[in-house]
Structure formats: C-alpha cells, structure tokens
Amino acid sequence: KKALDLLLRHGQKSTGSLRGHEPTIRYLQHLGPKRLELIFEYSKWILRAKPEDGLRIFTDDIPEVESLPRDKVLAHLETVAKSLVIQYLEHIIVYCEDTNPVFHNRLITLYREKIESLLLEHSEDATESSEADHTPAGSEPGELGRYRQRLLTFLDQSQHYQAAKLIVHFPIGKLFEERALLLGRMNRHEQALAIYTHVLKDTKQAEEYCRKNYNRTSEHSKDVYLCLLRMYLQPPQASSLGVSSDTIPQPNVTAALEVLMEHYEHIDTAKALELLPAGIPIIEIHQFLCQVLSKQTVRRRNQQMLKSLLLSELLEVQQQRIAVQSHHSVITQETSCGVCKKRINQSAFARYPDGTVEHYYCYQKKHPSS
C-alpha cells in the first residue's frame, strides 16, 4: 500500500522517473488475486484519467492478470468505468474463450442497450418500428451499424448465452433481426421465419435461416423448411409480428412453390400437400411431384440393391459356417499331443487348421495371451 501511495503521488507529477500512470499499471498487474482490493482501489484514478490504459490492468497477457476473478473485475468496471465493460467482456470471451453464460448474456444486454440509445438519437423514420424503407440491420451508418453487426454476429456464433432469459428484453416490434436469431436459438422456428418472411420480406435470409437450422435427426429442426412453407401459405396475424395492423400479411404462393422445388428433399411430402391451397393448378406443382417421385424411385432402387447385397453377404457367411462346421477330428486311444507327446484321451484339446491337436493346457502355455 505504501508503494502504491508513492506511485500515486509521483504519478500525478509532470517530472521524475515515476511520473505518469504506467509505473502504477505495471505494479498493479503483478499483484495477483490475493491483493485484489488494492488493485481495485488504486486502479480507479487510472481508469478515470486514462480509461483505455487502465483497462490493461485487467486484460494484458500476464499470468497474474489472467488469474484475476473475472466476475469481480466486471463488477468493478461496472461501477468505476462502465464505458469499458463491453471491451472487457469482448476480451475475455473472444481472446480468453470464456464460456460463462453470465458474461455472454451481459455482453448481449450491453450491445442492446447501446443500440437502443443510438436509435433514440435518430429520427423516427430510422427506428426499427418503421416498416417503410427498412435498412438491413448492421448496414446503418456510423456506430449504430457497427454495434448492430457485432450483436448479430455474436448472437449467431456464440453457443453459450441463454436465449430464454434474453428474449424478454427484445420485445415484439423492434430489433427484428436480433429477435429472430434468439427465437431460432430457442427452436421457435415459425416465429423466427415469420419475421424474415413478413416483416423483413427477405426470402433469401429466410432460406439461409433454414439451411443453418435444418437437422433431420432433431425433433425440433427436422421440419424447419415445412415451417417456412407454412409461413408463406398461412401468414400469422399482424399483431403477433409487431407491425402495423394496416399491413395484413398476405400469402406468397410463388415463394412457397420455389421452396418446394428447391428443398423438396427436406420437406415431408404429405404434410406439404396438406398445406397447399385446394384450388392450386396441378401444373404448378407438377415439377415438385416429379422430383419427389424420382427421389422415391431412386431410394427404392437403392434399398433393393442394398437388400440384395446383404442377402448375398448372408449366404456367403452361411456357406463359411457350414464349411467350418464340416471339419471334424477323430480322437483315438493313440492320438497324442503335438507338444508333450502324451495321449489326449478325454482331456480338453485344441485343434489347428491342419488337423494337429494339442492338450488345451499345452496350447495355453504356448499362447498365454489366447
């Protein structure tokens, strides 16, 4: 403490070898977690005077720094230098690969708060509640675009945040792209796809969402393309999307048919046909049906080939079994062991492919690992 007091006094002078904040930063970095209270107390003046340099006390690649308890450091920065919290969380998550859900949740929350404050600085025409001339998230000018891009990337790539806890802070009616990613992480695919298809009106993004989330072995994600088809053919109510009630979502049969044509392999045919309007001309789904029938034909042919191969293998194995079982040995009073030369009599024995026999005891001595 005396050393830190000395550094503090000299650090505020304009001359001398200990002037400035660097000597204090270097000293604090090597104190370690046992002197955490001292680190917090004497880092305050640096964090307030030189925030970026002060953050190095908790982020530099030094063993004592890396061993500091991150939850306590975060709480300290929240109190003393809140503007540095995002940088600190990005550091421990990206560079230190920390998987603690608390840190991931907190970073998402701070991104959201920053974005909402930036949105308030723009005119009402630029807010997320505006449907006209919608600017894709992350492409807005300035800080707003940068922070939205960072949030979208983090929501897409991180596997450690808790979407169910965060979704309540992303209400219906704004931050649509971010809300769609959270809904997707919760396997609420229809709600996510409703945003892409009827709010953002972005068919490519909707199909990309399906591509990322489709998993034929998962009960939650095996019908994601069917969900997309349903959103095109049976749009939800405007109130559930957070858009103006004046804009009623309309069915998009053309987009639905394109999904059928391009992704028929990932769609349950029977369920898809049930969703299609009763009055749709057969010519509109002719290509889809041909593709499905062709796929079924190929699948049946492959299964028949596999069945034939398996049957052939079974017959071969049975023949080998019969051949092996047909071999026999006749043990007489004169039959002797190939090792000890004593008679086999009624003892257990081992037989080699050439017909030679040995006492089983002698065989085990020759082959102890058998």
Tab-separated table of C-alpha atoms in Angstrom:
chain	number	residue	atom	x	y	z
A	1	LYS	CA	0.000	0.000	0.000
A	2	LYS	CA	2.865	2.386	0.808
A	3	ALA	CA	4.433	1.653	-2.568
A	4	LEU	CA	1.126	2.374	-4.322
A	5	ASP	CA	0.687	5.620	-2.386
A	6	LEU	CA	4.161	6.633	-3.503
A	7	LEU	CA	3.384	5.759	-7.125
A	8	LEU	CA	0.124	7.701	-6.907
A	9	ARG	CA	1.881	10.839	-5.638
A	10	HIS	CA	4.647	10.666	-8.240
A	11	GLY	CA	2.231	9.611	-10.990
A	12	GLN	CA	0.428	12.928	-10.734
A	13	LYS	CA	3.639	14.914	-11.163
A	14	SER	CA	4.900	16.114	-14.535
A	15	THR	CA	8.545	15.234	-13.890
A	16	GLY	CA	10.500	12.350	-12.384
A	17	SER	CA	11.115	8.705	-13.286
A	18	LEU	CA	7.816	7.609	-11.696
A	19	ARG	CA	5.653	10.243	-13.339
A	20	GLY	CA	2.501	9.217	-15.190
A	21	HIS	CA	0.318	6.150	-14.802
A	22	GLU	CA	2.480	3.471	-16.475
A	23	PRO	CA	4.543	2.590	-13.347
A	24	THR	CA	1.323	2.082	-11.369
A	25	ILE	CA	-0.184	-0.088	-14.136
A	26	ARG	CA	2.898	-2.325	-14.209
A	27	TYR	CA	2.920	-2.624	-10.420
A	28	LEU	CA	-0.794	-3.471	-10.183
A	29	GLN	CA	-0.532	-6.071	-12.949
A	30	HIS	CA	1.808	-8.214	-10.830
A	31	LEU	CA	-0.074	-8.120	-7.510
A	32	GLY	CA	-2.357	-11.082	-8.319
A	33	PRO	CA	-5.780	-12.082	-6.925
A	34	LYS	CA	-4.623	-12.103	-3.262
A	35	ARG	CA	-4.345	-8.301	-3.366
A	36	LEU	CA	-7.492	-7.724	-5.408
A	37	GLU	CA	-8.820	-4.951	-3.146
A	38	LEU	CA	-5.614	-2.956	-3.583
A	39	ILE	CA	-5.805	-3.428	-7.363
A	40	PHE	CA	-9.359	-2.137	-7.401
A	41	GLU	CA	-8.617	0.804	-5.093
A	42	TYR	CA	-5.548	2.074	-6.950
A	43	SER	CA	-6.855	1.380	-10.452
A	44	LYS	CA	-9.665	3.901	-10.036
A	45	TRP	CA	-7.621	7.027	-10.709
A	46	ILE	CA	-6.110	5.493	-13.855
A	47	LEU	CA	-9.479	4.229	-15.141
A	48	ARG	CA	-10.908	7.708	-14.748
A	49	ALA	CA	-7.907	9.589	-16.153
A	50	LYS	CA	-6.843	7.156	-18.911
A	51	PRO	CA	-9.614	4.552	-19.377
A	52	GLU	CA	-8.015	2.641	-22.273
A	53	ASP	CA	-4.680	2.310	-20.485
A	54	GLY	CA	-6.420	1.475	-17.216
A	55	LEU	CA	-8.191	-1.461	-18.841
A	56	ARG	CA	-4.787	-3.070	-19.454
A	57	ILE	CA	-4.551	-3.697	-15.711
A	58	PHE	CA	-7.180	-6.403	-16.258
A	59	THR	CA	-6.502	-7.566	-19.825
A	60	ASP	CA	-2.754	-7.750	-20.540
A	61	ASP	CA	-1.257	-11.169	-21.231
A	62	ILE	CA	0.353	-11.620	-17.808
A	63	PRO	CA	-0.230	-14.689	-15.553
A	64	GLU	CA	-1.226	-12.555	-12.533
A	65	VAL	CA	-3.703	-10.614	-14.665
A	66	GLU	CA	-5.227	-13.742	-16.202
A	67	SER	CA	-5.769	-15.259	-12.742
A	68	LEU	CA	-7.923	-12.355	-11.511
A	69	PRO	CA	-11.573	-13.341	-10.831
A	70	ARG	CA	-13.432	-12.062	-13.875
A	71	ASP	CA	-16.797	-11.654	-12.199
A	72	LYS	CA	-15.307	-9.296	-9.602
A	73	VAL	CA	-13.349	-7.377	-12.219
A	74	LEU	CA	-16.557	-6.961	-14.224
A	75	ALA	CA	-18.410	-5.636	-11.179
A	76	HIS	CA	-15.553	-3.186	-10.510
A	77	LEU	CA	-15.605	-1.862	-14.079
A	78	GLU	CA	-19.397	-1.555	-13.996
A	79	THR	CA	-19.006	0.768	-11.009
A	80	VAL	CA	-15.905	2.760	-11.955
A	81	ALA	CA	-15.682	2.743	-15.770
A	82	LYS	CA	-18.857	1.456	-17.382
A	83	SER	CA	-17.690	2.584	-20.829
A	84	LEU	CA	-15.024	-0.144	-20.707
A	85	VAL	CA	-17.307	-3.048	-19.809
A	86	ILE	CA	-18.060	-4.020	-23.421
A	87	GLN	CA	-14.340	-4.044	-24.270
A	88	TYR	CA	-13.558	-6.160	-21.215
A	89	LEU	CA	-16.301	-8.689	-21.991
A	90	GLU	CA	-15.217	-8.913	-25.627
A	91	HIS	CA	-11.666	-9.572	-24.440
A	92	ILE	CA	-12.490	-12.416	-22.051
A	93	ILE	CA	-14.986	-14.026	-24.449
A	94	VAL	CA	-13.075	-13.695	-27.728
A	95	TYR	CA	-9.430	-13.873	-26.633
A	96	CYS	CA	-9.719	-15.829	-23.373
A	97	GLU	CA	-12.539	-18.025	-24.747
A	98	ASP	CA	-14.572	-17.754	-21.542
A	99	THR	CA	-17.813	-19.751	-21.862
A	100	ASN	CA	-19.573	-18.460	-18.746
A	101	PRO	CA	-23.215	-17.761	-19.797
A	102	VAL	CA	-23.350	-14.797	-17.398
A	103	PHE	CA	-20.675	-12.962	-19.404
A	104	HIS	CA	-22.274	-13.836	-22.749
A	105	ASN	CA	-25.702	-12.679	-21.542
A	106	ARG	CA	-24.237	-9.467	-20.169
A	107	LEU	CA	-22.438	-8.607	-23.410
A	108	ILE	CA	-25.651	-9.086	-25.405
A	109	THR	CA	-27.521	-6.882	-22.937
A	110	LEU	CA	-24.921	-4.117	-23.215
A	111	TYR	CA	-24.966	-4.298	-27.019
A	112	ARG	CA	-28.759	-3.997	-26.951
A	113	GLU	CA	-28.707	-1.034	-24.543
A	114	LYS	CA	-26.111	0.740	-26.674
A	115	ILE	CA	-28.118	0.141	-29.856
A	116	GLU	CA	-31.341	1.369	-28.267
A	117	SER	CA	-29.649	4.570	-27.109
A	118	LEU	CA	-28.267	5.128	-30.615
A	119	LEU	CA	-31.686	4.524	-32.144
A	120	LEU	CA	-33.136	7.244	-29.928
A	121	GLU	CA	-30.645	9.698	-31.411
A	122	HIS	CA	-32.010	9.088	-34.909
A	123	SER	CA	-35.250	10.362	-36.320
A	124	GLU	CA	-38.418	8.268	-36.059
A	125	ASP	CA	-38.065	7.345	-39.725
A	126	ALA	CA	-34.881	5.445	-38.890
A	127	THR	CA	-36.197	3.478	-35.890
A	128	GLU	CA	-36.845	-0.235	-36.047
A	129	SER	CA	-40.594	0.275	-35.705
A	130	SER	CA	-40.653	1.854	-39.132
A	131	GLU	CA	-41.584	-0.613	-41.836
A	132	ALA	CA	-41.059	1.653	-44.817
A	133	ASP	CA	-37.638	1.674	-46.441
A	134	HIS	CA	-36.289	-0.837	-43.928
A	135	THR	CA	-32.496	-0.679	-43.687
A	136	PRO	CA	-30.942	-4.115	-43.118
A	137	ALA	CA	-29.580	-4.475	-39.592
A	138	GLY	CA	-25.858	-3.815	-39.439
A	139	SER	CA	-25.757	-1.642	-42.534
A	140	GLU	CA	-26.870	1.584	-40.823
A	141	PRO	CA	-24.324	4.423	-40.870
A	142	GLY	CA	-21.926	5.086	-38.023
A	143	GLU	CA	-21.865	3.472	-34.599
A	144	LEU	CA	-25.376	2.087	-34.925
A	145	GLY	CA	-24.433	-0.129	-37.849
A	146	ARG	CA	-21.226	-1.287	-36.195
A	147	TYR	CA	-22.879	-2.241	-32.927
A	148	ARG	CA	-25.788	-3.994	-34.633
A	149	GLN	CA	-23.363	-6.000	-36.753
A	150	ARG	CA	-21.412	-7.016	-33.660
A	151	LEU	CA	-24.604	-8.056	-31.873
A	152	LEU	CA	-25.913	-10.050	-34.835
A	153	THR	CA	-22.571	-11.808	-35.278
A	154	PHE	CA	-22.397	-12.645	-31.579
A	155	LEU	CA	-25.978	-13.947	-31.465
A	156	ASP	CA	-25.232	-16.130	-34.472
A	157	GLN	CA	-21.873	-17.525	-33.336
A	158	SER	CA	-21.936	-17.770	-29.549
A	159	GLN	CA	-23.187	-21.065	-28.147
A	160	HIS	CA	-23.180	-20.005	-24.514
A	161	TYR	CA	-25.847	-17.337	-23.995
A	162	GLN	CA	-29.295	-18.091	-22.562
A	163	ALA	CA	-31.834	-17.051	-25.184
A	164	ALA	CA	-34.858	-17.720	-22.963
A	165	LYS	CA	-33.616	-15.147	-20.424
A	166	LEU	CA	-32.743	-12.562	-23.052
A	167	ILE	CA	-35.813	-12.723	-25.312
A	168	VAL	CA	-37.960	-10.720	-22.858
A	169	HIS	CA	-35.673	-7.730	-23.435
A	170	PHE	CA	-36.169	-7.921	-27.207
A	171	PRO	CA	-39.896	-7.165	-27.408
A	172	ILE	CA	-42.084	-7.556	-30.475
A	173	GLY	CA	-41.907	-4.507	-32.708
A	174	LYS	CA	-38.195	-3.660	-32.827
A	175	LEU	CA	-34.753	-5.208	-33.349
A	176	PHE	CA	-36.408	-7.760	-35.609
A	177	GLU	CA	-33.241	-9.471	-36.883
A	178	GLU	CA	-31.872	-9.910	-33.375
A	179	ARG	CA	-35.191	-11.243	-32.105
A	180	ALA	CA	-35.315	-13.752	-34.981
A	181	LEU	CA	-31.886	-15.141	-34.012
A	182	LEU	CA	-32.957	-15.526	-30.384
A	183	LEU	CA	-36.178	-17.267	-31.411
A	184	GLY	CA	-34.180	-19.604	-33.614
A	185	ARG	CA	-31.853	-20.497	-30.742
A	186	MET	CA	-34.974	-21.426	-28.761
A	187	ASN	CA	-36.218	-23.617	-31.655
A	188	ARG	CA	-39.238	-21.341	-32.162
A	189	HIS	CA	-38.736	-21.561	-35.911
A	190	GLU	CA	-42.169	-20.442	-37.080
A	191	GLN	CA	-41.925	-17.172	-35.149
A	192	ALA	CA	-38.413	-16.526	-36.449
A	193	LEU	CA	-39.401	-17.292	-40.042
A	194	ALA	CA	-42.481	-15.101	-39.722
A	195	ILE	CA	-40.127	-12.161	-39.123
A	196	TYR	CA	-37.974	-12.964	-42.151
A	197	THR	CA	-40.912	-13.573	-44.494
A	198	HIS	CA	-43.493	-10.976	-43.448
A	199	VAL	CA	-41.599	-8.214	-41.619
A	200	LEU	CA	-38.228	-8.112	-43.346
A	201	LYS	CA	-39.661	-9.667	-46.532
A	202	ASP	CA	-36.319	-11.302	-47.209
A	203	THR	CA	-36.751	-14.721	-48.823
A	204	LYS	CA	-33.008	-15.320	-49.136
A	205	GLN	CA	-32.441	-14.694	-45.438
A	206	ALA	CA	-35.369	-16.990	-44.599
A	207	GLU	CA	-33.865	-19.815	-46.659
A	208	GLU	CA	-30.429	-19.193	-45.147
A	209	TYR	CA	-32.020	-19.486	-41.690
A	210	CYS	CA	-33.490	-22.864	-42.707
A	211	ARG	CA	-30.158	-24.029	-44.083
A	212	LYS	CA	-28.398	-23.239	-40.806
A	213	ASN	CA	-31.051	-24.764	-38.567
A	214	TYR	CA	-32.177	-27.823	-40.544
A	215	ASN	CA	-31.305	-31.120	-38.878
A	216	ARG	CA	-33.181	-34.213	-39.981
A	217	THR	CA	-32.216	-36.084	-36.800
A	218	SER	CA	-33.573	-33.368	-34.480
A	219	GLU	CA	-37.215	-33.379	-33.484
A	220	HIS	CA	-37.095	-29.582	-33.168
A	221	SER	CA	-35.436	-28.808	-36.506
A	222	LYS	CA	-36.312	-31.562	-38.975
A	223	ASP	CA	-39.391	-29.655	-40.251
A	224	VAL	CA	-37.866	-26.175	-40.458
A	225	TYR	CA	-38.439	-25.990	-44.241
A	226	LEU	CA	-42.047	-27.031	-43.664
A	227	CYS	CA	-42.325	-24.126	-41.202
A	228	LEU	CA	-41.122	-21.789	-43.942
A	229	LEU	CA	-43.713	-23.214	-46.311
A	230	ARG	CA	-46.425	-22.668	-43.701
A	231	MET	CA	-45.370	-19.057	-43.148
A	232	TYR	CA	-45.736	-18.356	-46.868
A	233	LEU	CA	-49.113	-20.077	-47.186
A	234	GLN	CA	-50.659	-19.333	-43.778
A	235	PRO	CA	-49.325	-15.942	-42.600
A	236	PRO	CA	-49.732	-15.023	-38.909
A	237	GLN	CA	-51.674	-12.042	-37.626
A	238	ALA	CA	-50.007	-8.634	-37.918
A	239	SER	CA	-50.308	-8.103	-34.143
A	240	SER	CA	-48.101	-11.135	-33.459
A	241	LEU	CA	-45.364	-9.670	-35.668
A	242	GLY	CA	-45.231	-6.221	-34.132
A	243	VAL	CA	-46.136	-4.438	-37.371
A	244	SER	CA	-48.902	-2.026	-38.203
A	245	SER	CA	-52.377	-3.533	-38.308
A	246	ASP	CA	-52.867	-1.657	-41.578
A	247	THR	CA	-50.416	-4.075	-43.197
A	248	ILE	CA	-52.009	-7.516	-43.277
A	249	PRO	CA	-49.510	-10.263	-44.149
A	250	GLN	CA	-50.542	-11.917	-47.416
A	251	PRO	CA	-49.893	-15.487	-48.594
A	252	ASN	CA	-46.997	-15.826	-51.012
A	253	VAL	CA	-47.768	-18.891	-53.118
A	254	THR	CA	-44.960	-18.162	-55.569
A	255	ALA	CA	-42.318	-18.185	-52.832
A	256	ALA	CA	-43.876	-21.326	-51.331
A	257	LEU	CA	-43.636	-23.160	-54.663
A	258	GLU	CA	-39.995	-22.111	-55.013
A	259	VAL	CA	-39.274	-23.598	-51.592
A	260	LEU	CA	-40.976	-26.831	-52.671
A	261	MET	CA	-38.917	-27.032	-55.860
A	262	GLU	CA	-35.545	-26.239	-54.306
A	263	HIS	CA	-35.818	-28.057	-50.976
A	264	TYR	CA	-38.148	-30.974	-51.664
A	265	GLU	CA	-35.617	-33.394	-50.173
A	266	HIS	CA	-36.005	-31.724	-46.755
A	267	ILE	CA	-39.801	-31.495	-46.756
A	268	ASP	CA	-42.374	-34.108	-45.766
A	269	THR	CA	-44.365	-34.502	-48.992
A	270	ALA	CA	-47.668	-35.456	-47.353
A	271	LYS	CA	-47.561	-32.515	-44.925
A	272	ALA	CA	-46.598	-30.132	-47.725
A	273	LEU	CA	-49.538	-31.199	-49.905
A	274	GLU	CA	-51.907	-30.631	-46.983
A	275	LEU	CA	-50.697	-27.025	-46.701
A	276	LEU	CA	-51.165	-26.173	-50.387
A	277	PRO	CA	-54.385	-24.336	-51.332
A	278	ALA	CA	-57.097	-26.652	-52.636
A	279	GLY	CA	-57.502	-24.681	-55.844
A	280	ILE	CA	-53.865	-24.641	-56.912
A	281	PRO	CA	-53.458	-25.917	-60.517
A	282	ILE	CA	-51.693	-29.266	-60.810
A	283	ILE	CA	-49.328	-27.739	-63.380
A	284	GLU	CA	-47.937	-25.503	-60.615
A	285	ILE	CA	-46.778	-28.489	-58.552
A	286	HIS	CA	-46.074	-30.843	-61.437
A	287	GLN	CA	-42.305	-30.373	-61.220
A	288	PHE	CA	-42.326	-30.825	-57.442
A	289	LEU	CA	-44.266	-34.092	-57.719
A	290	CYS	CA	-41.950	-35.369	-60.454
A	291	GLN	CA	-38.909	-34.623	-58.290
A	292	VAL	CA	-40.460	-36.380	-55.298
A	293	LEU	CA	-41.418	-39.442	-57.347
A	294	SER	CA	-37.951	-39.550	-58.884
A	295	LYS	CA	-36.404	-39.359	-55.425
A	296	GLN	CA	-38.653	-42.144	-54.170
A	297	THR	CA	-37.775	-44.311	-57.179
A	298	VAL	CA	-34.056	-43.829	-56.611
A	299	ARG	CA	-34.438	-44.519	-52.907
A	300	ARG	CA	-36.407	-47.717	-53.575
A	301	ARG	CA	-33.837	-48.870	-56.133
A	302	ASN	CA	-31.006	-48.225	-53.681
A	303	GLN	CA	-32.832	-50.095	-50.942
A	304	GLN	CA	-33.388	-53.063	-53.250
A	305	MET	CA	-29.696	-53.081	-54.187
A	306	LEU	CA	-28.741	-52.906	-50.522
A	307	LYS	CA	-31.147	-55.750	-49.735
A	308	SER	CA	-29.594	-57.893	-52.477
A	309	LEU	CA	-26.059	-57.158	-51.250
A	310	LEU	CA	-26.978	-58.012	-47.678
A	311	LEU	CA	-28.671	-61.241	-48.775
A	312	SER	CA	-25.581	-62.182	-50.791
A	313	GLU	CA	-23.371	-61.475	-47.781
A	314	LEU	CA	-25.650	-63.570	-45.565
A	315	LEU	CA	-25.450	-66.540	-47.951
A	316	GLU	CA	-21.660	-66.248	-48.078
A	317	VAL	CA	-21.402	-66.226	-44.292
A	318	GLN	CA	-23.707	-69.236	-44.041
A	319	GLN	CA	-21.549	-71.143	-46.530
A	320	GLN	CA	-18.458	-70.308	-44.488
A	321	ARG	CA	-20.211	-71.502	-41.333
A	322	ILE	CA	-21.199	-74.804	-42.967
A	323	ALA	CA	-17.634	-75.299	-44.226
A	324	VAL	CA	-16.178	-74.699	-40.774
A	325	GLN	CA	-18.720	-76.942	-39.083
A	326	SER	CA	-17.979	-79.762	-41.564
A	327	HIS	CA	-14.439	-80.104	-40.234
A	328	HIS	CA	-14.030	-82.759	-37.509
A	329	SER	CA	-11.343	-84.560	-35.596
A	330	VAL	CA	-11.287	-88.207	-34.526
A	331	ILE	CA	-9.568	-88.728	-31.184
A	332	THR	CA	-8.478	-92.341	-30.606
A	333	GLN	CA	-6.524	-94.071	-27.859
A	334	GLU	CA	-3.382	-93.481	-29.912
A	335	THR	CA	-3.868	-89.733	-30.585
A	336	SER	CA	-1.123	-87.790	-28.843
A	337	CYS	CA	-0.448	-84.121	-28.053
A	338	GLY	CA	1.808	-82.322	-30.514
A	339	VAL	CA	3.632	-80.590	-27.627
A	340	CYS	CA	4.071	-83.035	-24.733
A	341	LYS	CA	3.557	-86.176	-26.863
A	342	LYS	CA	1.213	-87.639	-24.237
A	343	ARG	CA	-2.110	-89.153	-25.199
A	344	ILE	CA	-5.097	-86.852	-25.484
A	345	ASN	CA	-7.595	-89.400	-24.090
A	346	GLN	CA	-10.593	-87.478	-22.703
A	347	SER	CA	-8.728	-84.205	-21.957
A	348	ALA	CA	-9.724	-80.878	-23.454
A	349	PHE	CA	-7.800	-80.180	-26.629
A	350	ALA	CA	-7.155	-77.517	-29.247
A	351	ARG	CA	-7.197	-78.253	-32.966
A	352	TYR	CA	-5.199	-76.397	-35.645
A	353	PRO	CA	-6.463	-75.927	-39.240
A	354	ASP	CA	-4.043	-78.629	-40.456
A	355	GLY	CA	-5.608	-81.194	-38.103
A	356	THR	CA	-2.862	-81.172	-35.448
A	357	VAL	CA	-4.189	-81.406	-31.892
A	358	GLU	CA	-2.721	-80.385	-28.541
A	359	HIS	CA	-3.821	-80.520	-24.949
A	360	TYR	CA	-5.647	-77.313	-24.232
A	361	TYR	CA	-3.277	-76.811	-21.294
A	362	CYS	CA	-0.259	-77.126	-23.613
A	363	TYR	CA	-1.881	-74.789	-26.113
A	364	GLN	CA	-2.362	-72.116	-23.423
A	365	LYS	CA	1.264	-72.406	-22.377
A	366	LYS	CA	2.343	-71.771	-25.972
A	367	HIS	CA	-0.147	-68.954	-26.407
A	368	PRO	CA	-0.578	-67.263	-22.985
A	369	SER	CA	-2.466	-64.318	-24.495
A	370	SER	CA	-5.129	-66.544	-26.160
